[in-house]
Short mmCIF file of C-alpha atoms and ligand atoms in Angstrom, two decimals:
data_model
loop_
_atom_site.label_atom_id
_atom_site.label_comp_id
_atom_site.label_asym_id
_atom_site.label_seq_id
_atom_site.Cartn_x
_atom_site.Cartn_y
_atom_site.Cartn_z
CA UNK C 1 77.05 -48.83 -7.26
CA UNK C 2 78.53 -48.53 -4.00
CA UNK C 3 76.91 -48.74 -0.58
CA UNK C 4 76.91 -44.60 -0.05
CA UNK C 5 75.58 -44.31 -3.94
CA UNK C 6 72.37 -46.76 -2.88
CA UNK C 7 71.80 -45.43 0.48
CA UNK C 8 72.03 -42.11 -1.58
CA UNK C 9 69.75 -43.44 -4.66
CA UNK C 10 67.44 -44.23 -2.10
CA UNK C 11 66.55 -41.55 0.23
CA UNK C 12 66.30 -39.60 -3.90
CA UNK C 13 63.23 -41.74 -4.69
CA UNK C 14 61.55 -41.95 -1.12
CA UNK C 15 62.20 -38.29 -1.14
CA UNK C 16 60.47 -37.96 -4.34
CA UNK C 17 57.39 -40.52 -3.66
CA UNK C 18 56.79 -38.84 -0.42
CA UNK C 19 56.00 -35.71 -2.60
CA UNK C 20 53.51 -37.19 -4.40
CA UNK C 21 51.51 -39.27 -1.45
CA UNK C 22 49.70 -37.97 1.36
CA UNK C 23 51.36 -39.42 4.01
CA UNK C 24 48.71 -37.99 6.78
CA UNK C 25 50.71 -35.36 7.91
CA UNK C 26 51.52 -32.79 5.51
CA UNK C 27 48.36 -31.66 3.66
CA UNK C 28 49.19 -32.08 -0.43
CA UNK C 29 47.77 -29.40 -2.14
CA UNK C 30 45.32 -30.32 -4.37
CA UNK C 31 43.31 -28.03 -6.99
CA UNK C 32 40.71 -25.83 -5.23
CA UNK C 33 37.20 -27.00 -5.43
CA UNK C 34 35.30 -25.50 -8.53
CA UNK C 35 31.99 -23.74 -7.70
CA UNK C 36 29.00 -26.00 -8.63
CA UNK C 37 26.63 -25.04 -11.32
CA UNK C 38 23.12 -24.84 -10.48
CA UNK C 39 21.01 -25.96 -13.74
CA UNK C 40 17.22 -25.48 -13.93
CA UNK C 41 14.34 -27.29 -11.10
CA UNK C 42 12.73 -29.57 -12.82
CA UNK C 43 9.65 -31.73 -11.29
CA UNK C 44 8.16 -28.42 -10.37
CA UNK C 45 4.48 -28.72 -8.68
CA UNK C 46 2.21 -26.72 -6.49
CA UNK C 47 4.32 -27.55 -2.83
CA UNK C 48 7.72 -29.69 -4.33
CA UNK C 49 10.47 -28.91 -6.88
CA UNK C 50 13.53 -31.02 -7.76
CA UNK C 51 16.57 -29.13 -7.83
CA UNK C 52 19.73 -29.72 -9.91
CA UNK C 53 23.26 -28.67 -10.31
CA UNK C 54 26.40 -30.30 -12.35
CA UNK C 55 28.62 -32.01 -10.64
CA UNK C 56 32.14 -30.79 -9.71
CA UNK C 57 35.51 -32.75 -9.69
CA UNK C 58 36.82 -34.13 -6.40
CA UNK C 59 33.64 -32.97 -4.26
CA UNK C 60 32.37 -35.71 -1.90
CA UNK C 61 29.19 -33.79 -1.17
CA UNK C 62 27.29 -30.90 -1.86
CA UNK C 63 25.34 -28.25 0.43
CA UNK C 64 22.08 -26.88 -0.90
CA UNK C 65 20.22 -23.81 0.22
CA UNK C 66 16.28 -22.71 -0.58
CA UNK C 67 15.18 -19.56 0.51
CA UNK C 68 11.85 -17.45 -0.39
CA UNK C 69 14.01 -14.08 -0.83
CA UNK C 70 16.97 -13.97 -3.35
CA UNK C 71 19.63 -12.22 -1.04
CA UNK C 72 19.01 -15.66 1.21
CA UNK C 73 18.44 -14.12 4.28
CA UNK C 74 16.58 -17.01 5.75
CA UNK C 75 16.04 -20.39 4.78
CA UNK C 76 13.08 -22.59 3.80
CA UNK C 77 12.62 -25.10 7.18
CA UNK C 78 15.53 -28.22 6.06
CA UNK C 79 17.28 -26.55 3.65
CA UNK C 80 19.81 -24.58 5.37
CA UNK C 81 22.89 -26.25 3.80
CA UNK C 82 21.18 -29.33 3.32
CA UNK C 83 23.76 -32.27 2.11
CA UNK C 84 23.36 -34.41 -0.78
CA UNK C 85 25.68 -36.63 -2.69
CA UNK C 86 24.12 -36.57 -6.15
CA UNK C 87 23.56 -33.79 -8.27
CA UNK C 88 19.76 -33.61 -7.07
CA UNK C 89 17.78 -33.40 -4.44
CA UNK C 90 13.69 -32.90 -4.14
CA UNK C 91 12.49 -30.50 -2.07
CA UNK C 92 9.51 -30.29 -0.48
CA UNK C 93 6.71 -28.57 2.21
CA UNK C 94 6.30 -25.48 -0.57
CA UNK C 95 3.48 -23.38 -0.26
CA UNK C 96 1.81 -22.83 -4.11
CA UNK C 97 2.26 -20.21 -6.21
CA UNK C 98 5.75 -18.99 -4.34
CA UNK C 99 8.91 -18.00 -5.51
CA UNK C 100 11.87 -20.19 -3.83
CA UNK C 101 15.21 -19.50 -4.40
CA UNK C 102 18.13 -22.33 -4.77
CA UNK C 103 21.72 -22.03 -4.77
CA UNK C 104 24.74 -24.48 -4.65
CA UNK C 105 28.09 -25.00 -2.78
CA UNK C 106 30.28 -28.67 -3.72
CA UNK C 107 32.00 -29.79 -0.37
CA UNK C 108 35.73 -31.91 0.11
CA UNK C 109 36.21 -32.34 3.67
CA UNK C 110 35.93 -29.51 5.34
CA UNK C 111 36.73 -27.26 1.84
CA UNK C 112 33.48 -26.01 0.63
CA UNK C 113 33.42 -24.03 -2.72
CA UNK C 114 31.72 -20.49 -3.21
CA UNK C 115 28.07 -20.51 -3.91
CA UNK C 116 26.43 -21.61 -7.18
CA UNK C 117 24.34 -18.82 -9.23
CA UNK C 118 20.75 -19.07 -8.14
CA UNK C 119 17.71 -20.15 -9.54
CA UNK C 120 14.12 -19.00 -9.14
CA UNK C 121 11.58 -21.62 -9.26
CA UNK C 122 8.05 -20.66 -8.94
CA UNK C 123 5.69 -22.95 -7.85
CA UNK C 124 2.50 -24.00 -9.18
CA UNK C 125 -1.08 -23.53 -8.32
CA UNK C 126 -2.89 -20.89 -6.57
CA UNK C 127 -1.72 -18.96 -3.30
CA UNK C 128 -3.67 -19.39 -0.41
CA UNK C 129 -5.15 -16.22 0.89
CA UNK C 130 -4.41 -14.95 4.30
CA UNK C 131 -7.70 -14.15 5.77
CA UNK C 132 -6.39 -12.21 8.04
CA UNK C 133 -5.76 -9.25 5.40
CA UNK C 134 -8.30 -6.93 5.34
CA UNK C 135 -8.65 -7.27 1.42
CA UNK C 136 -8.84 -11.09 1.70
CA UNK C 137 -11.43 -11.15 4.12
CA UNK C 138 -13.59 -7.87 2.48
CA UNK C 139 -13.11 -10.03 -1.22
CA UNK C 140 -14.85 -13.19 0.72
CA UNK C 141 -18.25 -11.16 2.07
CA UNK C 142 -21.48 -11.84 0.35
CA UNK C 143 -21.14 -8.08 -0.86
CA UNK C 144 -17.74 -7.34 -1.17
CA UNK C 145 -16.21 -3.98 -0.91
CA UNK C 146 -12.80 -2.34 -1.72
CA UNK C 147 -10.77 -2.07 1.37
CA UNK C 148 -8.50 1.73 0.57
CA UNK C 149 -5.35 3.20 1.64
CA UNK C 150 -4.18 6.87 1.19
CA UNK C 151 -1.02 6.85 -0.09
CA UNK C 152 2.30 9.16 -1.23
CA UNK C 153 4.36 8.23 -4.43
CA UNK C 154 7.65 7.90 -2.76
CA UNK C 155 6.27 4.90 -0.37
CA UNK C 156 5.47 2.93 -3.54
CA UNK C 157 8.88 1.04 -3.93
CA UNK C 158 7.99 -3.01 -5.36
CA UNK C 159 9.48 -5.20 -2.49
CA UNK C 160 9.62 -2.68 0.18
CA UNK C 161 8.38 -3.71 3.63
CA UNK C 162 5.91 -1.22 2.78
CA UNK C 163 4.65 -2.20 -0.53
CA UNK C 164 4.41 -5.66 0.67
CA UNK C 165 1.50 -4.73 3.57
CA UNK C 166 0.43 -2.71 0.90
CA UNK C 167 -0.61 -5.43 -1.43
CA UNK C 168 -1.58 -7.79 1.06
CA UNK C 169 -4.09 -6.04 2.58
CA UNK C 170 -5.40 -3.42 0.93
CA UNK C 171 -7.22 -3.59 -2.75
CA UNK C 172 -8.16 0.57 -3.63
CA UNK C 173 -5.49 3.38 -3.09
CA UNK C 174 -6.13 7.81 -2.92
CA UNK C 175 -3.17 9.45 -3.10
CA UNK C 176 -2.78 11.39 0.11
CA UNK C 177 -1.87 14.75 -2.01
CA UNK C 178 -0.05 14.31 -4.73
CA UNK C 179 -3.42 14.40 -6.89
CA UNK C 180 -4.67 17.68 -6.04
CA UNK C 181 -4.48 20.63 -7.54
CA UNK C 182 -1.74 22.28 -6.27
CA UNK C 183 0.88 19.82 -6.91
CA UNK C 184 -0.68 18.83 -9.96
CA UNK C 185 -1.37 22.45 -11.63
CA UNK C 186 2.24 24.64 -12.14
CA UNK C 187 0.15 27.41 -14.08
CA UNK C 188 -2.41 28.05 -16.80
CA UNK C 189 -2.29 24.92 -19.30
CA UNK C 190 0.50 23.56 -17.37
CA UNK C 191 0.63 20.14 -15.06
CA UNK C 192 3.57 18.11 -13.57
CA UNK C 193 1.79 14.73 -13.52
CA UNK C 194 5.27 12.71 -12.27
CA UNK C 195 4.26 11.58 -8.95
CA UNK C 196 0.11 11.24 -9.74
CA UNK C 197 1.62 9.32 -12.73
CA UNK C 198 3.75 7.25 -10.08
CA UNK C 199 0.36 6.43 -8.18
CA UNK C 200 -1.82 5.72 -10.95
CA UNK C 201 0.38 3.38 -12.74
CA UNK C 202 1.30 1.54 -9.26
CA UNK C 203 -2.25 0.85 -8.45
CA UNK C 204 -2.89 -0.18 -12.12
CA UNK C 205 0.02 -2.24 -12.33
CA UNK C 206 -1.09 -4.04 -9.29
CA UNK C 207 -4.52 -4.85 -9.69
CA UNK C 208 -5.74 -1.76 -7.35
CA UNK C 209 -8.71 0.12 -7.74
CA UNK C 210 -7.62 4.45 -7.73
CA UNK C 211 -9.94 6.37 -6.37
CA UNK C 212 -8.78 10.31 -7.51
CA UNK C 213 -8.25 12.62 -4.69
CA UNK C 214 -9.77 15.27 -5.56
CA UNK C 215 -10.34 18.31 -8.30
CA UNK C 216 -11.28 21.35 -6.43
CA UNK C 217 -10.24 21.62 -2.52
CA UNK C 218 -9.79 25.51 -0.94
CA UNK C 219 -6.74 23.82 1.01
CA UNK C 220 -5.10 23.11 -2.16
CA UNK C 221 -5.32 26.13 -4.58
CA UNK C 222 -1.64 26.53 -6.53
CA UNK C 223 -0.99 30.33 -5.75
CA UNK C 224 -0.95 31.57 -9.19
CA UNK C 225 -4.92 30.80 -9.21
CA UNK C 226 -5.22 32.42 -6.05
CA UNK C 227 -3.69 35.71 -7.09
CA UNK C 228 -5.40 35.35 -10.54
CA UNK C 229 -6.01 38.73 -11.56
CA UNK C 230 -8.17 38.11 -14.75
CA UNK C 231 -12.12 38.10 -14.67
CA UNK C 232 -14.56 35.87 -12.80
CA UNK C 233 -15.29 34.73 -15.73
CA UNK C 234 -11.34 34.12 -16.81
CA UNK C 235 -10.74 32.47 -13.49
CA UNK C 236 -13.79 30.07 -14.16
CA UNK C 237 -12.71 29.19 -17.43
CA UNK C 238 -9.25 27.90 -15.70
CA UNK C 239 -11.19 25.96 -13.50
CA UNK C 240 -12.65 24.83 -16.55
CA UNK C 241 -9.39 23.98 -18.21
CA UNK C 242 -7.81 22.02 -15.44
CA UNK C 243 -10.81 19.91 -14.34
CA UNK C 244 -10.58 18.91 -17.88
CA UNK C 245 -7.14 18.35 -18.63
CA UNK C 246 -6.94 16.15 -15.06
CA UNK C 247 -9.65 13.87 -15.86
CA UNK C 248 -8.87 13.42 -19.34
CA UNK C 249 -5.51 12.70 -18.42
CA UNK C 250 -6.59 9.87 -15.86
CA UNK C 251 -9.71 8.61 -17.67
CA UNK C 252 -9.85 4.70 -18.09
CA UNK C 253 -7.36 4.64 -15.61
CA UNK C 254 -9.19 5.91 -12.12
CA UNK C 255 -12.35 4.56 -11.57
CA UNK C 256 -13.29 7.50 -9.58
CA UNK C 257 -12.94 11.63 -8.96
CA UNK C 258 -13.96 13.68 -5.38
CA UNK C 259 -14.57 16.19 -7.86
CA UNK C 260 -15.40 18.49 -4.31
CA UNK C 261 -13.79 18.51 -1.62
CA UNK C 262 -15.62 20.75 1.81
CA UNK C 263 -17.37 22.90 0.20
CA UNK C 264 -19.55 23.47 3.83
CA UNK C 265 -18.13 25.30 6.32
CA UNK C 266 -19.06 24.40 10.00
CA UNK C 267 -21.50 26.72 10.52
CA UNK C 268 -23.85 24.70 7.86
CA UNK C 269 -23.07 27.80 5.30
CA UNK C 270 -21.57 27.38 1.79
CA UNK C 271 -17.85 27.74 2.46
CA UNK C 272 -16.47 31.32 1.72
CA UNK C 273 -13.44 29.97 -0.81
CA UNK C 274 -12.26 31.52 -3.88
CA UNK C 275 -13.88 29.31 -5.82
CA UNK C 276 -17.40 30.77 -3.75
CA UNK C 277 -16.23 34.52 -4.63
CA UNK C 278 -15.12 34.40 -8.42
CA UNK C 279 -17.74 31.66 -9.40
CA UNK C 280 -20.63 32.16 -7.37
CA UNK C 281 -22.63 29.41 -5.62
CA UNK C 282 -23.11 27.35 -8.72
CA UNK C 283 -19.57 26.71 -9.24
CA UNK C 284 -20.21 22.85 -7.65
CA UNK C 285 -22.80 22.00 -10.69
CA UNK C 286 -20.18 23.45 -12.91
CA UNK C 287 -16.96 21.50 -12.18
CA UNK C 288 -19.42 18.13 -12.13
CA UNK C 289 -20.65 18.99 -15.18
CA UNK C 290 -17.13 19.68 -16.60
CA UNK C 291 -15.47 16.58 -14.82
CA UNK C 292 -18.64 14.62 -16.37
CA UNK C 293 -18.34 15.93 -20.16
CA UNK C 294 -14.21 15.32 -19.90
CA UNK C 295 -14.83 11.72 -18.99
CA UNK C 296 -17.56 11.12 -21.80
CA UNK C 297 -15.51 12.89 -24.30
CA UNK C 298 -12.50 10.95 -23.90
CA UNK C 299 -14.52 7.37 -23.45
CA UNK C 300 -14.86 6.48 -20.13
CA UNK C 301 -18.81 6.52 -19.43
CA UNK C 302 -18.49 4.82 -16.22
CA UNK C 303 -16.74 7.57 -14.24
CA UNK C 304 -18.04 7.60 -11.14
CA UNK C 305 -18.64 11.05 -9.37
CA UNK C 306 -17.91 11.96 -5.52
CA UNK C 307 -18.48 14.92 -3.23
CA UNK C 308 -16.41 14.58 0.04
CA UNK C 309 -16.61 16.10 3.60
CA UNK C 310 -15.75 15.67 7.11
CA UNK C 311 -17.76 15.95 10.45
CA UNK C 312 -21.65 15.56 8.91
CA UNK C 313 -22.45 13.07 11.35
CA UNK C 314 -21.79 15.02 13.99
CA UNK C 315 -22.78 18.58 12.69
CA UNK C 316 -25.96 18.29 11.82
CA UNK C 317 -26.37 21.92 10.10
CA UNK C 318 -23.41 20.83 8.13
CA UNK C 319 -24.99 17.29 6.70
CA UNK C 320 -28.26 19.36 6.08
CA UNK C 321 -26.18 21.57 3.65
CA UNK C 322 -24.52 18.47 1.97
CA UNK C 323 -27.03 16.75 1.46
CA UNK C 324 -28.81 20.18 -0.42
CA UNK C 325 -25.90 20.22 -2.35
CA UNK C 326 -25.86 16.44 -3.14
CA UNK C 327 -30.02 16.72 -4.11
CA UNK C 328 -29.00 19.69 -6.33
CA UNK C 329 -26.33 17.65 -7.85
CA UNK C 330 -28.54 14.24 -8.11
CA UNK C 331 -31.42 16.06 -9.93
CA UNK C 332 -29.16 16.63 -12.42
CA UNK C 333 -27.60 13.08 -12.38
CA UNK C 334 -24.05 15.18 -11.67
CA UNK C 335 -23.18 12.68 -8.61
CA UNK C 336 -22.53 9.06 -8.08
CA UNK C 337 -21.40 8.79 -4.11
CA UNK C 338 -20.81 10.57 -1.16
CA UNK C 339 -17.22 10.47 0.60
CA UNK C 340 -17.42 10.54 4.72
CA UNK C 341 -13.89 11.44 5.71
CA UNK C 342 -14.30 10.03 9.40
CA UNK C 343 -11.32 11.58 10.94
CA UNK C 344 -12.88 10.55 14.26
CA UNK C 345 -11.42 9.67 17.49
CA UNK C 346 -12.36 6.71 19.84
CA UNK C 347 -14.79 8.73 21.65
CA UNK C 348 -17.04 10.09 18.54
CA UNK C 349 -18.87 10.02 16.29
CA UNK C 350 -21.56 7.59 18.10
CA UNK C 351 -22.72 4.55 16.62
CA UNK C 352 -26.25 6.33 15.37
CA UNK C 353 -25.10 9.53 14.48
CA UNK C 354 -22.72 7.57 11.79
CA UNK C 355 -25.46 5.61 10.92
CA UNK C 356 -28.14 8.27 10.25
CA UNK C 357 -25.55 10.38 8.58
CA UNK C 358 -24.96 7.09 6.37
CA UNK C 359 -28.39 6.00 5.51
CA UNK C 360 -29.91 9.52 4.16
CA UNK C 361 -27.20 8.63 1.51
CA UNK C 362 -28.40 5.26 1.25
CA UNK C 363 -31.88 6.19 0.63
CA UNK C 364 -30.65 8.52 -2.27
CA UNK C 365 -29.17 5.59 -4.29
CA UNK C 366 -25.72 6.77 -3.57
CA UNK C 367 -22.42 4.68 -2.92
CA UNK C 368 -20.91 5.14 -0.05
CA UNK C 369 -17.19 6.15 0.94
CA UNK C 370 -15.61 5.86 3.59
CA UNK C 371 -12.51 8.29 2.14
CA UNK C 372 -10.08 8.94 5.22
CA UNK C 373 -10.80 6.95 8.21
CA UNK C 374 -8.60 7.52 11.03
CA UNK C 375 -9.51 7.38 14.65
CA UNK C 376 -7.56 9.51 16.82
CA UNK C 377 -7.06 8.13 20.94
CA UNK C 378 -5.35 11.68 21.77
CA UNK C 379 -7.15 14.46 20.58
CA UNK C 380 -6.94 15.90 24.59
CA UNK C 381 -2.81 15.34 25.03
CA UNK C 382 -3.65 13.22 27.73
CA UNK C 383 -1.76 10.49 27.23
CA UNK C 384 2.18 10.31 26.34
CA UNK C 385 2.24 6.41 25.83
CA UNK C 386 -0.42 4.47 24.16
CA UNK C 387 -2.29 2.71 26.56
CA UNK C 388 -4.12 0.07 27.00
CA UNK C 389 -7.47 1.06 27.80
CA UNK C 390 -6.74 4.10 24.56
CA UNK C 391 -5.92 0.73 22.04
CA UNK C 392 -8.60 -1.05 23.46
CA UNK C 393 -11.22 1.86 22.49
CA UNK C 394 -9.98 2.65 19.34
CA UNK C 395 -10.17 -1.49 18.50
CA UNK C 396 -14.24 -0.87 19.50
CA UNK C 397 -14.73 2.15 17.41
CA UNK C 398 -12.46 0.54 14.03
CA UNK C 399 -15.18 -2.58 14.68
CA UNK C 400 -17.84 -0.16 14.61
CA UNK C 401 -17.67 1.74 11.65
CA UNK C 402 -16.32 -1.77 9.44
CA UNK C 403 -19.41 -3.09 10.57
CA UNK C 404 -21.55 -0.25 9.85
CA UNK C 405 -19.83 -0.17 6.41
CA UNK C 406 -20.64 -3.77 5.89
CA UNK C 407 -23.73 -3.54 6.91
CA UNK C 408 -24.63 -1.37 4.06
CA UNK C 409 -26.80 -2.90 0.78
CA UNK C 410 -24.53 -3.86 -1.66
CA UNK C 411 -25.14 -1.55 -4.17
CA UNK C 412 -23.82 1.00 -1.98
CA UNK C 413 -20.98 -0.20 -1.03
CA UNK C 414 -18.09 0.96 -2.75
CA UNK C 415 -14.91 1.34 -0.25
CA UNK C 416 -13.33 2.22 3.10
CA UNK C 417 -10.36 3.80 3.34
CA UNK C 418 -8.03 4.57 6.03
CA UNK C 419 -6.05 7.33 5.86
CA UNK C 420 -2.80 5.83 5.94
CA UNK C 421 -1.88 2.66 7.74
CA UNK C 422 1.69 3.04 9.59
CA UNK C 423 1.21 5.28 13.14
CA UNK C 424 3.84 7.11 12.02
CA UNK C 425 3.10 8.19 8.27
CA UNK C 426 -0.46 9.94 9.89
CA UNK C 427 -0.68 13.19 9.22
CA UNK C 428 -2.58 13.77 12.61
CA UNK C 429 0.07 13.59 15.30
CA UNK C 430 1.05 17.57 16.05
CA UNK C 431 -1.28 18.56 12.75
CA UNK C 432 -1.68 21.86 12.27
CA UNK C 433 -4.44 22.24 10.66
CA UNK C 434 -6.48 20.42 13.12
CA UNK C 435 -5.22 22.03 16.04
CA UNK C 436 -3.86 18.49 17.47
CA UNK C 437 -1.62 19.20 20.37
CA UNK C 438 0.91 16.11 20.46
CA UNK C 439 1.00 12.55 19.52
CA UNK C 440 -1.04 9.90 18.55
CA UNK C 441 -1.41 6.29 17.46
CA UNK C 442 -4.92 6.85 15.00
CA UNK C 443 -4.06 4.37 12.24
CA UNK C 444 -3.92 0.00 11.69
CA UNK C 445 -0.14 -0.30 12.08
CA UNK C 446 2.71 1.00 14.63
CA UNK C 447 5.49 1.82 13.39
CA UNK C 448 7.42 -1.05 12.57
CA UNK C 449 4.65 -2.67 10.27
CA UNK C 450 3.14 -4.81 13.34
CA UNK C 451 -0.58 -5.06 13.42
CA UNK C 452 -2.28 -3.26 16.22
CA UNK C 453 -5.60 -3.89 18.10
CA UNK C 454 -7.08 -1.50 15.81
CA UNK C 455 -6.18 -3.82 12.57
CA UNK C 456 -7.82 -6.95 14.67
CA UNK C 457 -11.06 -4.50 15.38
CA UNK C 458 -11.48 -3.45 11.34
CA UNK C 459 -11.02 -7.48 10.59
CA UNK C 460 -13.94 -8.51 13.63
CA UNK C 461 -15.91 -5.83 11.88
CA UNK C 462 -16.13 -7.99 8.62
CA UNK C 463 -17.27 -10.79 10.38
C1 XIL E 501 -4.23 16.03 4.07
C2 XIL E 501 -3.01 15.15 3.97
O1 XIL E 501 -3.12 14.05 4.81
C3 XIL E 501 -1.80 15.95 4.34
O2 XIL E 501 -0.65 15.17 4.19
C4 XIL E 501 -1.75 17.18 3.47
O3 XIL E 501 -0.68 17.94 3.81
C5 XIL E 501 -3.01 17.99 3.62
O4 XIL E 501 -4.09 17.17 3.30
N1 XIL E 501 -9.26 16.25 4.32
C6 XIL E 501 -8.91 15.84 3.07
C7 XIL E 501 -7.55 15.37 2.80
O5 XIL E 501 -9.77 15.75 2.19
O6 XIL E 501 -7.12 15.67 1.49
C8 XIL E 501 -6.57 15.93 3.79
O7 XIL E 501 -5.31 15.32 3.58
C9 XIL E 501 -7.05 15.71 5.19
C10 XIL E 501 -8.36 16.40 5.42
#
């Protein structure tokens, strides 16, 4: 070899070394970091899990998130890309009876692979209840009530923002329409039961009482029963038919009917509905007595019976003329309880007039329901913003009636429901049918799911 083939024969194998060492300035390429694979928590207890993955070639660490929502939108306190060497860490601080989320990513410098798959651990024991739902703190009295919502089948989506209130605070739902008759009944011997269906199964599904809203209402007559051009005694007989075909469909699974719904005008008289004309003044007696023999015949002896109005604390001539039709209907042991709407505002009903409407149904051994509380803090239009002074009224006057409502025996009790609990899902703002000129704020929540006064006033009325 001469001196050019050395010098030659050695830049060939420094060239060729310095391809296959990192000399500190030109990266080498190595393989790409393979994503972890998360394997199943083990260790799992009521507030600590240990969670595991397999370990990937060349990683020097590894990054591990927890999170309480699967999409990892925010992280459990410490473990936001937590680093660990091994292939497990323990994690700790849970709260019981939660589901966390975990998920994976193997590290190399400052390479960091994609994300493991996740894994759901749930941990053990029993959750702690938030006393500051309505339900939690109603379940905790001495005598306990059900704490209701009205509600629509298309807000019933599991894991909405909505559904989540839902089940927190509230342990009885009435469907805000969808179970009267005019949605329910498309013609003679024919029903379209989807969203009622929806409702039902939701609240049974979840552990919620239904309370059935409600068999016969004049606001809610389908039209082809309104231009029924049979007999009285054809048009009765369709009553007939539905009543029974609705509770028969929903028995076992409702644990209650307003079988009717204003049946007193506000003059005190019987109210002049079609159901008045075709059927005379004993139509009432009738569709209890059907509602009752549907729910006996198809097994369900513990039905229990409502008749629902609005405004008898205040119109005295009215509650007279309930409670006639209520002794008419106890005498013939046709009626369980008595539904009090209570679409009131801040500034009425009074205190007593609630009460005395209350306690004649008391005193005739009947429960008591609270069926569509609302209080309204703009019934005038004179006010474009909610106020202070307006949310600090309508926190009074929720107080009040909770703590009239717990203040009842507890055989009595049975449940208070608001009518609605998001400011904007009311029906009241604008209504039309009760003449309400403009906006208002007459429910427990605003309108992005925060609590308002009036939610703090219903929970100081349980204490
Ligand atoms: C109302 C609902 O809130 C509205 O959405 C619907 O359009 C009409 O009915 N008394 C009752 C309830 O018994 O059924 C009414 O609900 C409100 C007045």
């Amino acid at each position: 070899m001469n001196y050019k083939q050395i010098v030659t024969a050695f830049f060939l194998v420094f060239s060729l070394l310095s391809c296959s060492k990192d000399d500190g300035n030109t990266p080498v390429p190595l393989n790409a970091l393979a994503t972890p694979f998360a394997s199943t928590a083990s260790n799992v207890t009521n507030t600590s899990f240990q969670a595991n993955w397999v370990l990937v070639p060349g990683a020097e660490s590894y990054l591990i998130d927890v999170s309480t929502d699967n999409s990892f939108s925010t992280f459990v306190t410490g473990y936001d890309a937590l680093s660990n060497s091994g292939s497990t860490v323990a994690i700790s601080g849970l709260s019981p009876a939660m589901a966390y989320y975990y998920r994976i990513r193997a590290k190399r410098g400052v390479e960091v692979s994609n994300n493991s798959n996740v894994i759901t651990v749930k941990t053990t024991g029993v959750a702690a209840e938030d006393p500051t739902f309505l339900k939690v703190k109603a379940n905790a009295l001495a005598n306990p009530f059900f704490v209701g919502v009205a509600v629509k089948a298309q807000q019933l989506n599991t894991g909405s923002a909505y559904d989540v209130v839902l089940k927190n605070e509230f342990s009885s739902i009435t469907a805000e329409y969808e179970m009267k008759m005019d949605p329910i009944s498309t013609g003679s011997g024919t029903y379209n039961w989807v969203a009622a269906d929806k409702i039902v199964k939701y609240g049974n599904d979840n552990g919620i009482n239904v309370h059935a809203h409600v068999l016969v209402w004049h606001n809610a007559v389908p039209n082809w029963l309104k231009d029924f051009s049979g007999t009285d005694a054809e048009f009765a007989l369709e009553v007939k038919k539905y009543i029974t075909a609705v509770v028969t469909h929903f028995a076992g699974k409702v644990k209650s009917w307003d079988v009717v719904n204003e049946a007193v005008d506000d003059n005190g008289n019987m109210r002049n509905t079609v159901f008045l004309t075709k059927m005379g003044p004993n139509y009432i007696k009738d569709c209890y007595q059907w509602a009752r023999d549907a729910a006996n015949a198809a097994g369900d002896t513990n039905l229990l019976l409502f008749y629902n109005d609005y405004a008898t604390s205040t119109n005295i001539n009215k509650q007279n003329k309930v409670f006639a039709i209520v002794d008419d209907l106890k005498a013939s042991n046709l009626i369980d309880g008595l539904g009090f709407q209570m679409h009131n505002t801040y500034l009425s009903p009074a205190k007593t007039q609630m009460e005395a409407d209350i306690n004649r149904a008391v005193a005739k051994g009947l429960k008591i329901h609270v069926s569509e509380l609302d209080i309204q803090v703009n019934q005038n239009n004179d006010i474009t913003t909610f106020t202070n002074e307006r949310k600090l009224a309508q926190k009074d006057k929720y107080k009040e009636i909770v703590k009239i409502y717990n203040a009842l025996p507890a055989a009595n009790k049975y449940a208070l429901t608001v009518w609605g609990f998001k400011d904007n899902e009311s029906w009241i703002p604008y209504s039309t049918d009760l003449n309400h000129p403009g906006n208002d704020w007459p429910l427990l929540y605003d309108n992005n799911f925060e609590i308002k006064s009036a939610h703090t006033g219903f929970l100081e009325g349980l204490d």
